[in-house]
């Protein structure tokens, strides 16, 4: 998925609670996805995982987890839950699937659940997203796409795309952005007193 990670190692480096949590989830991912059992010290307080990236000269450069992008860290942690759901045939609920992820990475996760090859036990994914590009995923049925819309009192209503008349071949993303399906935020006029360059407009 273009993370650039080609290796990892464990260093004797002090670390914080956040990095320990990341290591624990990464260890579970490596065990479930690749059958790699990491030693207990991998998740101990005196150890830190660094992920290796190939440099321009071919040498591997190891980065502390704090130097990894939010997208890389979230993707690795998310995959742990994704693979467990696929292996067990269970439900996975993800809030803001697209948070810190490239569109193609989020789409790849959805495709894992849509494919009979990778989802042999009937696992299900329920995910919220603001990424309208995901409306164009081939194989995603209309009854699998739901929208939420708020009323003027702040109540939220949930309704499926099947309640709206569409035709085969319709560009769902364009139709949504044009407001054909509702469920789009209302953006009022921009205030005239926003500062630009330190000076009021």
mmCIF file of C-alpha atoms in Angstrom:
data_model
loop_
_atom_site.group_PDB
_atom_site.id
_atom_site.type_symbol
_atom_site.label_atom_id
_atom_site.label_comp_id
_atom_site.label_asym_id
_atom_site.label_seq_id
_atom_site.Cartn_x
_atom_site.Cartn_y
_atom_site.Cartn_z
ATOM 1 C CA UNK A 1 0.000 0.000 0.000
ATOM 2 C CA UNK A 2 2.964 2.289 -0.443
ATOM 3 C CA UNK A 3 3.971 2.545 3.213
ATOM 4 C CA UNK A 4 7.580 2.026 2.141
ATOM 5 C CA UNK A 5 8.203 -0.338 5.080
ATOM 6 C CA UNK A 6 10.647 -3.114 4.171
ATOM 7 C CA UNK A 7 11.925 -4.213 7.600
ATOM 8 C CA UNK A 8 11.705 -3.620 11.341
ATOM 9 C CA UNK A 9 13.943 -3.985 14.377
ATOM 10 C CA UNK A 10 13.702 -3.699 18.141
ATOM 11 C CA UNK A 11 15.952 -1.196 19.918
ATOM 12 C CA UNK A 12 16.728 -0.650 23.588
ATOM 13 C CA UNK A 13 15.118 2.746 23.750
ATOM 14 C CA UNK A 14 12.873 4.334 26.393
ATOM 15 C CA UNK A 15 9.369 4.764 25.065
ATOM 16 C CA UNK A 16 6.001 6.116 26.052
ATOM 17 C CA UNK A 17 2.607 4.475 26.508
ATOM 18 C CA UNK A 18 1.519 5.416 23.003
ATOM 19 C CA UNK A 19 4.424 3.646 21.357
ATOM 20 C CA UNK A 20 3.834 0.577 23.545
ATOM 21 C CA UNK A 21 0.237 0.404 22.359
ATOM 22 C CA UNK A 22 1.378 0.743 18.757
ATOM 23 C CA UNK A 23 3.942 -2.056 19.245
ATOM 24 C CA UNK A 24 1.374 -4.361 20.788
ATOM 25 C CA UNK A 25 -1.002 -3.909 17.844
ATOM 26 C CA UNK A 26 1.844 -4.266 15.338
ATOM 27 C CA UNK A 27 2.978 -7.508 16.997
ATOM 28 C CA UNK A 28 -0.576 -8.874 16.723
ATOM 29 C CA UNK A 29 -0.752 -7.858 13.065
ATOM 30 C CA UNK A 30 2.550 -9.586 12.217
ATOM 31 C CA UNK A 31 1.416 -12.756 14.000
ATOM 32 C CA UNK A 32 -2.027 -12.879 12.372
ATOM 33 C CA UNK A 33 -1.019 -11.797 8.871
ATOM 34 C CA UNK A 34 2.457 -13.276 8.490
ATOM 35 C CA UNK A 35 2.739 -15.910 11.219
ATOM 36 C CA UNK A 36 5.647 -14.046 12.833
ATOM 37 C CA UNK A 37 5.907 -14.531 16.606
ATOM 38 C CA UNK A 38 7.834 -11.684 18.145
ATOM 39 C CA UNK A 39 9.721 -12.096 21.429
ATOM 40 C CA UNK A 40 8.108 -10.836 24.635
ATOM 41 C CA UNK A 41 10.660 -8.056 24.945
ATOM 42 C CA UNK A 42 9.210 -6.541 21.777
ATOM 43 C CA UNK A 43 6.404 -5.043 23.821
ATOM 44 C CA UNK A 44 8.305 -4.465 27.062
ATOM 45 C CA UNK A 45 8.835 -0.977 28.448
ATOM 46 C CA UNK A 46 12.555 -0.996 27.646
ATOM 47 C CA UNK A 47 12.146 -1.728 23.946
ATOM 48 C CA UNK A 48 11.083 0.309 20.929
ATOM 49 C CA UNK A 49 10.187 -0.807 17.432
ATOM 50 C CA UNK A 50 11.633 1.052 14.493
ATOM 51 C CA UNK A 51 10.383 0.470 10.964
ATOM 52 C CA UNK A 52 12.832 0.255 8.087
ATOM 53 C CA UNK A 53 12.467 2.225 4.864
ATOM 54 C CA UNK A 54 14.705 1.830 1.826
ATOM 55 C CA UNK A 55 16.720 4.970 1.073
ATOM 56 C CA UNK A 56 17.755 6.314 -2.326
ATOM 57 C CA UNK A 57 21.069 4.441 -2.149
ATOM 58 C CA UNK A 58 19.372 1.144 -1.276
ATOM 59 C CA UNK A 59 20.339 1.258 2.403
ATOM 60 C CA UNK A 60 17.592 0.691 4.974
ATOM 61 C CA UNK A 61 16.848 3.662 7.228
ATOM 62 C CA UNK A 62 15.087 2.874 10.518
ATOM 63 C CA UNK A 63 12.605 5.407 11.871
ATOM 64 C CA UNK A 64 11.219 5.726 15.379
ATOM 65 C CA UNK A 65 7.439 5.214 15.404
ATOM 66 C CA UNK A 66 6.995 8.895 16.261
ATOM 67 C CA UNK A 67 8.606 9.742 12.895
ATOM 68 C CA UNK A 68 6.147 7.613 10.941
ATOM 69 C CA UNK A 69 3.205 9.371 9.372
ATOM 70 C CA UNK A 70 -0.192 9.237 11.067
ATOM 71 C CA UNK A 71 -1.491 7.424 8.000
ATOM 72 C CA UNK A 72 1.121 4.656 8.200
ATOM 73 C CA UNK A 73 0.541 4.097 11.914
ATOM 74 C CA UNK A 74 -3.236 4.104 11.607
ATOM 75 C CA UNK A 75 -3.157 1.796 8.584
ATOM 76 C CA UNK A 76 -1.010 -0.787 10.381
ATOM 77 C CA UNK A 77 -3.179 -0.701 13.503
ATOM 78 C CA UNK A 78 -6.367 -0.856 11.407
ATOM 79 C CA UNK A 79 -5.113 -3.872 9.454
ATOM 80 C CA UNK A 80 -4.760 -5.804 12.709
ATOM 81 C CA UNK A 81 -8.512 -5.458 13.320
ATOM 82 C CA UNK A 82 -9.333 -6.026 9.635
ATOM 83 C CA UNK A 83 -7.431 -9.332 9.422
ATOM 84 C CA UNK A 84 -8.916 -10.579 12.691
ATOM 85 C CA UNK A 85 -12.447 -9.881 11.417
ATOM 86 C CA UNK A 86 -11.733 -11.599 8.086
ATOM 87 C CA UNK A 87 -10.149 -14.628 9.779
ATOM 88 C CA UNK A 88 -13.037 -15.041 12.230
ATOM 89 C CA UNK A 89 -15.930 -13.949 10.038
ATOM 90 C CA UNK A 90 -16.973 -11.266 12.500
ATOM 91 C CA UNK A 91 -18.214 -7.690 12.361
ATOM 92 C CA UNK A 92 -15.767 -4.773 12.310
ATOM 93 C CA UNK A 93 -17.014 -1.252 13.030
ATOM 94 C CA UNK A 94 -14.694 1.608 12.040
ATOM 95 C CA UNK A 95 -15.452 5.255 12.734
ATOM 96 C CA UNK A 96 -13.966 7.621 10.127
ATOM 97 C CA UNK A 97 -12.413 4.958 7.901
ATOM 98 C CA UNK A 98 -10.718 7.657 5.828
ATOM 99 C CA UNK A 99 -9.062 9.429 8.786
ATOM 100 C CA UNK A 100 -5.342 9.847 7.962
ATOM 101 C CA UNK A 101 -5.683 7.360 5.092
ATOM 102 C CA UNK A 102 -5.276 7.905 1.369
ATOM 103 C CA UNK A 103 -8.418 7.170 -0.638
ATOM 104 C CA UNK A 104 -6.806 4.102 -2.215
ATOM 105 C CA UNK A 105 -5.835 2.692 1.191
ATOM 106 C CA UNK A 106 -9.395 3.105 2.494
ATOM 107 C CA UNK A 107 -10.715 1.553 -0.716
ATOM 108 C CA UNK A 108 -8.341 -1.409 -0.321
ATOM 109 C CA UNK A 109 -9.788 -2.101 3.124
ATOM 110 C CA UNK A 110 -13.347 -2.082 1.744
ATOM 111 C CA UNK A 111 -12.327 -4.368 -1.126
ATOM 112 C CA UNK A 112 -10.972 -6.950 1.335
ATOM 113 C CA UNK A 113 -14.523 -7.349 2.650
ATOM 114 C CA UNK A 114 -16.123 -7.337 -0.818
ATOM 115 C CA UNK A 115 -13.871 -10.063 -2.223
ATOM 116 C CA UNK A 116 -14.825 -13.739 -1.883
ATOM 117 C CA UNK A 117 -11.114 -14.597 -1.972
ATOM 118 C CA UNK A 118 -10.200 -12.560 1.110
ATOM 119 C CA UNK A 119 -13.552 -12.721 2.928
ATOM 120 C CA UNK A 120 -14.380 -16.403 2.912
ATOM 121 C CA UNK A 121 -16.180 -16.423 6.266
ATOM 122 C CA UNK A 122 -18.624 -13.594 5.620
ATOM 123 C CA UNK A 123 -17.059 -10.882 7.780
ATOM 124 C CA UNK A 124 -18.867 -7.551 7.716
ATOM 125 C CA UNK A 125 -17.568 -3.992 7.750
ATOM 126 C CA UNK A 126 -19.589 -1.035 8.983
ATOM 127 C CA UNK A 127 -17.665 2.188 8.491
ATOM 128 C CA UNK A 128 -18.383 5.884 8.523
ATOM 129 C CA UNK A 129 -16.538 8.110 6.084
ATOM 130 C CA UNK A 130 -16.466 11.564 4.543
ATOM 131 C CA UNK A 131 -14.500 10.293 1.520
ATOM 132 C CA UNK A 132 -16.935 10.579 -1.380
ATOM 133 C CA UNK A 133 -14.503 8.703 -3.652
ATOM 134 C CA UNK A 134 -15.545 5.491 -1.899
ATOM 135 C CA UNK A 135 -18.986 5.793 -3.532
ATOM 136 C CA UNK A 136 -17.323 4.709 -6.780
ATOM 137 C CA UNK A 137 -16.004 1.346 -5.513
ATOM 138 C CA UNK A 138 -16.922 -1.325 -8.038
ATOM 139 C CA UNK A 139 -18.967 -4.113 -6.499
ATOM 140 C CA UNK A 140 -20.408 -1.966 -3.704
ATOM 141 C CA UNK A 141 -24.170 -2.485 -3.810
ATOM 142 C CA UNK A 142 -26.639 0.363 -3.403
ATOM 143 C CA UNK A 143 -28.158 -1.254 -0.312
ATOM 144 C CA UNK A 144 -24.694 -1.138 1.269
ATOM 145 C CA UNK A 145 -24.492 2.650 0.979
ATOM 146 C CA UNK A 146 -26.272 4.681 3.652
ATOM 147 C CA UNK A 147 -26.391 8.418 4.270
ATOM 148 C CA UNK A 148 -26.928 10.476 7.392
ATOM 149 C CA UNK A 149 -28.628 13.841 7.400
ATOM 150 C CA UNK A 150 -29.347 16.277 10.218
ATOM 151 C CA UNK A 151 -32.602 18.142 10.599
ATOM 152 C CA UNK A 152 -32.916 21.729 11.798
ATOM 153 C CA UNK A 153 -33.119 20.523 15.403
ATOM 154 C CA UNK A 154 -29.861 18.601 15.246
ATOM 155 C CA UNK A 155 -31.411 15.142 14.947
ATOM 156 C CA UNK A 156 -29.636 12.700 12.649
ATOM 157 C CA UNK A 157 -31.520 10.463 10.215
ATOM 158 C CA UNK A 158 -30.054 7.402 8.510
ATOM 159 C CA UNK A 159 -31.348 6.234 5.123
ATOM 160 C CA UNK A 160 -30.088 3.900 2.363
ATOM 161 C CA UNK A 161 -29.303 4.832 -1.211
ATOM 162 C CA UNK A 162 -31.988 2.348 -2.284
ATOM 163 C CA UNK A 163 -34.634 4.861 -1.149
ATOM 164 C CA UNK A 164 -33.460 7.187 -3.926
ATOM 165 C CA UNK A 165 -34.098 6.513 -7.593
ATOM 166 C CA UNK A 166 -30.814 5.911 -9.417
ATOM 167 C CA UNK A 167 -29.866 4.211 -12.652
ATOM 168 C CA UNK A 168 -27.160 1.690 -13.435
ATOM 169 C CA UNK A 169 -24.142 3.652 -14.570
ATOM 170 C CA UNK A 170 -24.968 6.749 -12.521
ATOM 171 C CA UNK A 171 -21.943 8.516 -11.103
ATOM 172 C CA UNK A 172 -22.896 8.247 -7.432
ATOM 173 C CA UNK A 173 -20.136 10.511 -6.192
ATOM 174 C CA UNK A 174 -21.072 13.322 -8.580
ATOM 175 C CA UNK A 175 -24.762 12.880 -7.789
ATOM 176 C CA UNK A 176 -24.063 13.092 -4.077
ATOM 177 C CA UNK A 177 -21.897 16.204 -4.409
ATOM 178 C CA UNK A 178 -24.611 17.832 -6.523
ATOM 179 C CA UNK A 179 -27.041 17.292 -3.635
ATOM 180 C CA UNK A 180 -29.255 14.755 -5.416
ATOM 181 C CA UNK A 181 -29.213 12.403 -2.440
ATOM 182 C CA UNK A 182 -29.265 14.964 0.361
ATOM 183 C CA UNK A 183 -26.998 14.276 3.340
ATOM 184 C CA UNK A 184 -24.594 17.090 2.473
ATOM 185 C CA UNK A 185 -23.505 19.719 4.966
ATOM 186 C CA UNK A 186 -24.896 23.215 4.628
ATOM 187 C CA UNK A 187 -22.093 25.712 4.229
ATOM 188 C CA UNK A 188 -23.277 29.222 4.937
ATOM 189 C CA UNK A 189 -21.668 32.445 3.722
ATOM 190 C CA UNK A 190 -18.090 33.009 4.769
ATOM 191 C CA UNK A 191 -17.886 35.845 7.313
ATOM 192 C CA UNK A 192 -16.376 39.032 5.886
ATOM 193 C CA UNK A 193 -14.079 39.597 8.853
ATOM 194 C CA UNK A 194 -11.739 36.642 8.368
ATOM 195 C CA UNK A 195 -8.145 37.798 8.619
ATOM 196 C CA UNK A 196 -5.812 37.109 5.729
ATOM 197 C CA UNK A 197 -2.147 37.854 6.295
ATOM 198 C CA UNK A 198 -2.941 39.454 9.637
ATOM 199 C CA UNK A 199 -5.226 42.125 8.127
ATOM 200 C CA UNK A 200 -9.049 41.997 8.292
ATOM 201 C CA UNK A 201 -10.844 41.785 4.934
#
